[in-house]
Short mmCIF file of C-alpha atoms in Angstrom, two decimals:
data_model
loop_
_atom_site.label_atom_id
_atom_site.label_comp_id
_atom_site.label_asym_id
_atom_site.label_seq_id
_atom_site.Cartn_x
_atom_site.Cartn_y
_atom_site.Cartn_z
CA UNK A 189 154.68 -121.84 247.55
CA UNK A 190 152.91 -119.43 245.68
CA UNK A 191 150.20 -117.06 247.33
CA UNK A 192 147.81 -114.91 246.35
CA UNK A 193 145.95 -112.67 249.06
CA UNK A 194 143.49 -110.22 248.45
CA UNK A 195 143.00 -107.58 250.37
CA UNK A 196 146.22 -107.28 251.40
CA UNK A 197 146.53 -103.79 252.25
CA UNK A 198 143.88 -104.42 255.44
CA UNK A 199 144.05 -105.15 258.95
CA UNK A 200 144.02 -109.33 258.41
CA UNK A 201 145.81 -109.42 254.82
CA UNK A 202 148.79 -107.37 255.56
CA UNK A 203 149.87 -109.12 258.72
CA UNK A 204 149.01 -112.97 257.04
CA UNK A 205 151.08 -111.55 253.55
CA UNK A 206 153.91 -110.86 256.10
CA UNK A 207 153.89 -114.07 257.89
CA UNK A 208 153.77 -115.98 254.48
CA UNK A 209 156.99 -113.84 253.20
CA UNK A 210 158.73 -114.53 256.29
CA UNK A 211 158.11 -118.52 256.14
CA UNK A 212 159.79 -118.27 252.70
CA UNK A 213 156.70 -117.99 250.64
CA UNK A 214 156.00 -115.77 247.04
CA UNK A 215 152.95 -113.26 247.87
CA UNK A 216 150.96 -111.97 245.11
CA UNK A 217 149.05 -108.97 246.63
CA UNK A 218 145.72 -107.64 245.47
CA UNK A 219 143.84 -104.60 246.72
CA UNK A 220 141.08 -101.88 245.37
CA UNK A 221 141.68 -99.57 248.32
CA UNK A 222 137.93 -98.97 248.77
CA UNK A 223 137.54 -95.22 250.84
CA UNK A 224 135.80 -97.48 253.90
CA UNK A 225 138.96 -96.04 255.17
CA UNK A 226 142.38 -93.68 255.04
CA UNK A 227 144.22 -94.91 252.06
CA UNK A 228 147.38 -93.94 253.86
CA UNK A 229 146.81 -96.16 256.83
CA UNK A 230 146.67 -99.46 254.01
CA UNK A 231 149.78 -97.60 252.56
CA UNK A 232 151.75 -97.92 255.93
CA UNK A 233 150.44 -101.54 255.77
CA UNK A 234 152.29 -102.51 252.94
CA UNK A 235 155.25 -100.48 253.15
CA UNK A 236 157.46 -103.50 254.67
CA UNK A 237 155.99 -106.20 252.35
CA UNK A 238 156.78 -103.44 249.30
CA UNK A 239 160.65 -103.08 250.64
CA UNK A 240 160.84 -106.71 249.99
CA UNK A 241 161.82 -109.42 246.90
CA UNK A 242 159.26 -112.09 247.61
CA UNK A 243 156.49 -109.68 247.03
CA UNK A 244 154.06 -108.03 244.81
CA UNK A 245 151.19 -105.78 244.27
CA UNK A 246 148.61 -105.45 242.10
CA UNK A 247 145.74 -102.89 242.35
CA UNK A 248 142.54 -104.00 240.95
CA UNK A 249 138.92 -104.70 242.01
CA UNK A 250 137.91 -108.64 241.74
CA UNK A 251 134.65 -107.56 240.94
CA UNK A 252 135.50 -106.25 237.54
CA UNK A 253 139.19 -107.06 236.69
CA UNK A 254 140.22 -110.16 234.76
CA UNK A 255 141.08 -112.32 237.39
CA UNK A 256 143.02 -115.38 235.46
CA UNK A 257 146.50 -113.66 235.32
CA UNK A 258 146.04 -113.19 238.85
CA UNK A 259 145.27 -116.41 240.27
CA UNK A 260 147.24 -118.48 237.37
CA UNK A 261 149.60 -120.22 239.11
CA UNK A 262 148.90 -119.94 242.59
CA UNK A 263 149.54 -122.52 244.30
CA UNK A 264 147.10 -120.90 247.19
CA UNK A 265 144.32 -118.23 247.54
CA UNK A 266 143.96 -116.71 251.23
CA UNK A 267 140.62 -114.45 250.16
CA UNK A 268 140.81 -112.07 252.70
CA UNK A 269 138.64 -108.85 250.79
CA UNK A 270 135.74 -107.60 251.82
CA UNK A 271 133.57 -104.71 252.42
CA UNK A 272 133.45 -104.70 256.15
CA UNK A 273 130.72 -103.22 258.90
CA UNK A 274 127.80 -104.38 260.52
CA UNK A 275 125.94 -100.98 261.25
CA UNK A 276 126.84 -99.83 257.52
CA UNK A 277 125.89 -102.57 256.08
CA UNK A 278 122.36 -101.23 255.71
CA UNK A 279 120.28 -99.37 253.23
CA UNK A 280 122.00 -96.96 250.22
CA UNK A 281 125.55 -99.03 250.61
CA UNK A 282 124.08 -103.00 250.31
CA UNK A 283 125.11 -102.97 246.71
CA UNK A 284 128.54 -102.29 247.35
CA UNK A 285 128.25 -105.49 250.13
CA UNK A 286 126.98 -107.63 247.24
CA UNK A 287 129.53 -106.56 244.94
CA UNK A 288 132.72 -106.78 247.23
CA UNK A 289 131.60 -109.72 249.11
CA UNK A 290 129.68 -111.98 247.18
CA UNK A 291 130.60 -111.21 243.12
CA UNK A 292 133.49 -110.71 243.84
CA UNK A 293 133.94 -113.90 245.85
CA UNK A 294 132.39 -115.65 243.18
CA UNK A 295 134.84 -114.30 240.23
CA UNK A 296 137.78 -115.94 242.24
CA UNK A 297 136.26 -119.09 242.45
CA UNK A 298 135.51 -119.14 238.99
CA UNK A 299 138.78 -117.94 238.52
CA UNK A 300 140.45 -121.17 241.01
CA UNK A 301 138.38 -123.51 239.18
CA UNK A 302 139.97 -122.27 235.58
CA UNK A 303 143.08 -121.55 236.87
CA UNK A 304 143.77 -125.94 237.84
CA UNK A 305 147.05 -124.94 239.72
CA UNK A 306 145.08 -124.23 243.58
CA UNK A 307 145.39 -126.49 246.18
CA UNK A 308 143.79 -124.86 248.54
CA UNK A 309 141.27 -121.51 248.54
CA UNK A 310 140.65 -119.92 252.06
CA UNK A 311 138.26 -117.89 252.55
CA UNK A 312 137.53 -115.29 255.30
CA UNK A 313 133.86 -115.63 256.59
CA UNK A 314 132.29 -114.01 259.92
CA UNK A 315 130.88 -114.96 262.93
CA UNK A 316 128.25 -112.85 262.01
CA UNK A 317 126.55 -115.60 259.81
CA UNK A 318 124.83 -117.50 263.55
CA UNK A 319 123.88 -114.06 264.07
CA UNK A 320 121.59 -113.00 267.25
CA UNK A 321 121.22 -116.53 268.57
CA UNK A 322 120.92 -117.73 272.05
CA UNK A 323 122.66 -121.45 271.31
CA UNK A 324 126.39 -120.82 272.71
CA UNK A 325 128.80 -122.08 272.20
CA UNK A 326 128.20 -121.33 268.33
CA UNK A 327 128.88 -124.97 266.02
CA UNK A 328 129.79 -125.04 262.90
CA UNK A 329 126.27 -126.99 263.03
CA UNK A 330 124.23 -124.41 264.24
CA UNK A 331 121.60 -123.01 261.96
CA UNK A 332 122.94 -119.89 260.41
CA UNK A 333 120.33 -116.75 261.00
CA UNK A 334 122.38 -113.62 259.81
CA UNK A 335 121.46 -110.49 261.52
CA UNK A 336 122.74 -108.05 259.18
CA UNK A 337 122.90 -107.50 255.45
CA UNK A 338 126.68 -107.64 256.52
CA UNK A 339 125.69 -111.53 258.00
CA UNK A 340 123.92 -111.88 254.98
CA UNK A 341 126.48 -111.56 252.21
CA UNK A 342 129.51 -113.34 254.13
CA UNK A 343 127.01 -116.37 254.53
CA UNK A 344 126.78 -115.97 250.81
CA UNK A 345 129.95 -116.14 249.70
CA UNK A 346 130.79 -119.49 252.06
CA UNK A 347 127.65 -121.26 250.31
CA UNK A 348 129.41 -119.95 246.88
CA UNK A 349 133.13 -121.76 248.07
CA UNK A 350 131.20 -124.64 249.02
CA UNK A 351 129.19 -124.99 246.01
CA UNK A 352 132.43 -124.83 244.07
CA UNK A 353 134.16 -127.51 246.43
CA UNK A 354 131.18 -130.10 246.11
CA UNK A 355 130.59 -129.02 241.75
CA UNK A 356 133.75 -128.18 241.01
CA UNK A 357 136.73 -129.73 243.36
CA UNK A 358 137.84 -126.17 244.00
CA UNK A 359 139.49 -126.84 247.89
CA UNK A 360 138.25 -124.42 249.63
CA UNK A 361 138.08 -123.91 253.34
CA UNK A 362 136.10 -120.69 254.90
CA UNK A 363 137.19 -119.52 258.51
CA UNK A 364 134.98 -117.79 260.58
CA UNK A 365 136.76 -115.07 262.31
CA UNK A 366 135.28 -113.77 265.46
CA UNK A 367 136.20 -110.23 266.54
CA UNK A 368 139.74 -109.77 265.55
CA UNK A 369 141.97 -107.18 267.06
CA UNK A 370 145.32 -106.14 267.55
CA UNK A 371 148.19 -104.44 265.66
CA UNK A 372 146.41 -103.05 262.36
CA UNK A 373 143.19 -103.48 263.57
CA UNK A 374 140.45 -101.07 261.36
CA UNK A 375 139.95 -97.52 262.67
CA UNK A 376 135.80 -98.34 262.81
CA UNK A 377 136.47 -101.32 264.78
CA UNK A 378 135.43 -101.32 268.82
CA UNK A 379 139.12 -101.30 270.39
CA UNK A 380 141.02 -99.50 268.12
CA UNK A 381 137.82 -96.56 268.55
CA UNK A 382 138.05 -97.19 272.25
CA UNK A 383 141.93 -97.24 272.23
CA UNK A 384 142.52 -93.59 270.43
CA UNK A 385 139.57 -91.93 272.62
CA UNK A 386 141.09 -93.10 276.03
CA UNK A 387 144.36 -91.57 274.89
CA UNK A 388 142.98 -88.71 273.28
CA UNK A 389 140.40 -88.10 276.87
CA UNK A 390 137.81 -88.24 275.15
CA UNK A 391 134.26 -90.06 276.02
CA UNK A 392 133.81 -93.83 275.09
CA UNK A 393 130.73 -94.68 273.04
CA UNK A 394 128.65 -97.61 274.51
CA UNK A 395 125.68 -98.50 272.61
CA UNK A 396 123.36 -100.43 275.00
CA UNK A 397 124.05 -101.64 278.50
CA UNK A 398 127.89 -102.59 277.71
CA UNK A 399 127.04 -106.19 279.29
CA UNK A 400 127.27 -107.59 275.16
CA UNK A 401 129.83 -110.39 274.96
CA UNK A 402 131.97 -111.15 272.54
CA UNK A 403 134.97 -114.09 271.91
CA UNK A 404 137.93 -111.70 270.59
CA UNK A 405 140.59 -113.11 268.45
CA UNK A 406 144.21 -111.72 268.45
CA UNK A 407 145.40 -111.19 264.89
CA UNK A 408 148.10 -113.61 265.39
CA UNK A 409 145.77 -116.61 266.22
CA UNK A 410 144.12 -115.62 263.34
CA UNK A 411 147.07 -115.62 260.70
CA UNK A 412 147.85 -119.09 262.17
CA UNK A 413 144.68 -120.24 261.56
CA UNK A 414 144.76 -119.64 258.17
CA UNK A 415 148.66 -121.19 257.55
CA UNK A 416 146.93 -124.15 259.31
CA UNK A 417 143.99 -123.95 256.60
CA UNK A 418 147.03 -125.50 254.40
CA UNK A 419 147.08 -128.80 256.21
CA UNK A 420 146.09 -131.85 254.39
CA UNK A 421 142.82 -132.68 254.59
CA UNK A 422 141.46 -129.25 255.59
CA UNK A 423 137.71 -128.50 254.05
CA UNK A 424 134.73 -126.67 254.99
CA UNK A 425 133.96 -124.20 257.62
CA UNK A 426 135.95 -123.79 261.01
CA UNK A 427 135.14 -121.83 263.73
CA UNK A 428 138.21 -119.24 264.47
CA UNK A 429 137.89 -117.97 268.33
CA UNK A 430 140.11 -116.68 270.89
CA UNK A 431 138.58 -118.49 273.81
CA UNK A 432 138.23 -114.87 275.12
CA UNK A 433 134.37 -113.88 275.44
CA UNK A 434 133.82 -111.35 278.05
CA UNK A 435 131.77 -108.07 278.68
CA UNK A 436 132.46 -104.61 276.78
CA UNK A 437 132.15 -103.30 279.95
CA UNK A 438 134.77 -105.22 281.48
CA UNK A 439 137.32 -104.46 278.11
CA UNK A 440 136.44 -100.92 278.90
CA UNK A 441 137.94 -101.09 282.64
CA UNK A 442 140.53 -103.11 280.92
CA UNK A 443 141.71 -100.56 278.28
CA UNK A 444 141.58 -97.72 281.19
CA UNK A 445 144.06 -99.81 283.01
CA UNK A 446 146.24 -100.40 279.97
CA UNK A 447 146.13 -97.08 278.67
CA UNK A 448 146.36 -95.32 282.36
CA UNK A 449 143.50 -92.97 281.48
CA UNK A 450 140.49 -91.93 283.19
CA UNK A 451 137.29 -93.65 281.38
CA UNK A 452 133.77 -92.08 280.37
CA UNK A 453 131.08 -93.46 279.04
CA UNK A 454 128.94 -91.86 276.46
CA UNK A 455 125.71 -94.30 276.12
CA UNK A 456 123.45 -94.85 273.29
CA UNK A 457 120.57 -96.81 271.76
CA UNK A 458 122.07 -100.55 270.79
CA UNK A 459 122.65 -100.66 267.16
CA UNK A 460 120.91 -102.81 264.42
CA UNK A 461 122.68 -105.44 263.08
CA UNK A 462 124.44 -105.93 266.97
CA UNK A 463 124.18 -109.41 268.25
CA UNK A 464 123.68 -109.55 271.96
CA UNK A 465 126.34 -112.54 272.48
CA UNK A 466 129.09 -114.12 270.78
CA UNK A 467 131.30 -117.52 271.33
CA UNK A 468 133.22 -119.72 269.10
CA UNK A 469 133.11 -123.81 269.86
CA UNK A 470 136.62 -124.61 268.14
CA UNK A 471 136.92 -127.88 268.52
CA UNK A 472 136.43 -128.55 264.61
CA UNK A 473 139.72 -126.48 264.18
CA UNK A 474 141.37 -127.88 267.06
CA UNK A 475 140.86 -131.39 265.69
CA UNK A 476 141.46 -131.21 262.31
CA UNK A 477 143.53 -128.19 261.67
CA UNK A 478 145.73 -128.41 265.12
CA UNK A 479 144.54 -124.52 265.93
CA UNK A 480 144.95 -123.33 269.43
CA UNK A 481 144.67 -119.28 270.37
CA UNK A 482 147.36 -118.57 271.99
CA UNK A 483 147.36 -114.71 272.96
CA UNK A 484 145.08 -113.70 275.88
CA UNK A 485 143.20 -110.74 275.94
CA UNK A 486 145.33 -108.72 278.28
CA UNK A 487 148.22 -109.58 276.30
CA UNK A 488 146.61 -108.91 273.10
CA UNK A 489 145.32 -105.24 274.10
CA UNK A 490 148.61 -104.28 275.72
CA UNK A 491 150.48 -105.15 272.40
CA UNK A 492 147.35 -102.98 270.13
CA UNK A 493 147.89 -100.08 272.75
CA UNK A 494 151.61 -100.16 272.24
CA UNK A 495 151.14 -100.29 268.43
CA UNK A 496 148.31 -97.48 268.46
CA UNK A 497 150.89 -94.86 271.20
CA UNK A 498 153.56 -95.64 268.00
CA UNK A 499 151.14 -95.05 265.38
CA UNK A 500 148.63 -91.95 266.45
CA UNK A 501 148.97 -91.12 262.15
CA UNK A 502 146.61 -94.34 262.19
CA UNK A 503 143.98 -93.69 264.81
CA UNK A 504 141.70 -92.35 262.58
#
């Protein structure tokens, strides 16, 4: 098969352009290298998937680029590019939300549709569409309320793949990840920030009373999730947890443990944009795409803690 991911030089695209190379697969990979973070640490990324025949790079920003000799026969799309971040998803920066997340979604779609060779277009949504609601488990059926301009343009760009899929026949399915970590995982994200200050002994930020919950997703579970995206019969949105949802605070006492550092807390005014509660019903992905998580939390963290000792070039 032949696969086209964008982003590929990030946390999720990377590791799912690997797994798709070592099933046998051709990988097209596409990436603007935005400066949300160290170009080196998307360099490292890709320096396997460049050592090897099955795969290739393109750099080039889907929001301006001519698209069509991209996406031309692909057989599959796995959309993974975005602007990420809640908390700078406000004010001065929105535009380059709108552009990354929602043109640029759009462009590929347009792109699909033209192109007549996709089968199937995945595309990498958020939790943070329920945003700050109280109904938990979160349903694919619950009303979406976006708490963020973040929320706000990742909600976007799923009604833009549906649109297509209803207008247009483009097959699109949109997966909405809730808090991924592991191996990889962004430098601005919670436990890889956590991770390098423990080992560093340096203070943990909190922001509010740490009791916030989320469902965390190992990357792996994730990347599966998507191959399974490829079954027949796959369409619409799925829920992508971990079956993991517990405390920051308790992850903090967690991470001490793992790490075998001492832990302090540096607390601060809760963010906006932060929803109080998170937790994925996945029984729409159990049933029709066979998904199960399979990594726990404890294993997860141990395994991003052993990456991030072998990597401290990466922390950020």
């Amino acid at each position: 098969m032949r696969c086209l991911v964008t982003g590929v030089a990030g946390f999720v695209g990377s590791t799912l352009a690997e797994r798709l190379v070592s099933l046998g697969h051709d990988v097209l990979g596409v990436d603007c290298f935005t400066d949300y973070y160290a170009r080196s640490n998307k360099e490292e990324n890709l320096a396997a998937l460049r050592a090897g025949p099955r795969f290739g790079f393109e750099q080039l920003d889907l929001a301006t680029a001519d698209l069509v000799p991209i996406v031309s026969g692909a057989d599959a799309v796995f959309h993974q590019a975005a602007q990420a971040g809640v908390r700078a998803s406000w004010g001065k920066t929105f535009e380059t939300y709108t552009s990354c997340n929602v043109l640029a979604t759009q462009r590929l779609l347009e792109a699909a549709k033209n192109a007549g060779t996709v089968e199937r277009f995945v595309y990498a949504s958020s939790s943070s569409v329920y945003g700050d609601t109280t109904d938990l488990p979160m349903r694919e059926t619950s009303r979406p309320r976006p708490f963020s301009p973040y929320g706000v343009t990742k909600l976007a760009a799923e009604h833009l793949a549906e649109l297509y899929r209803e207008n247009f026949g483009v097959p699109t399915v949109s997966l909405r990840y809730f808090t991924v970590y592991g191996p990889r995982q962004r430098p601005d994200m919670g436990f890889h920030r956590f991770i390098a200050r423990l080992l560093r002994g340096e203070p943990l930020p909190v922001y509010g009373d740490g009791e916030q919950t989320r469902d965390f997703t190992f990357i792996e579970d994730i990347v599966e999730a998507n191959l399974q995206s490829l079954n027949e019969g796959a369409s619409g949105v799925y829920n992508i947890g971990g079956g993991s949802r517990v405390t920051l605070n308790d992850v903090l006492v967690l991470l001490a443990e793992l790490t075998g550092q001492k832990m302090e807390i540096a607390r601060g005014d809760k963010q906006a944009g932060d929803v109080r509660h998170t937790a994925a019903d996945t029984t729409r992905a159990e049933t029709e795409l066979g998904y199960k998580p399979k990594v726990g939390l404890r294993e997860g963290l141990a395994r991003q803690v052993e990456w991030m000792k072998a990597h401290p070039q990466a922390w950020g």
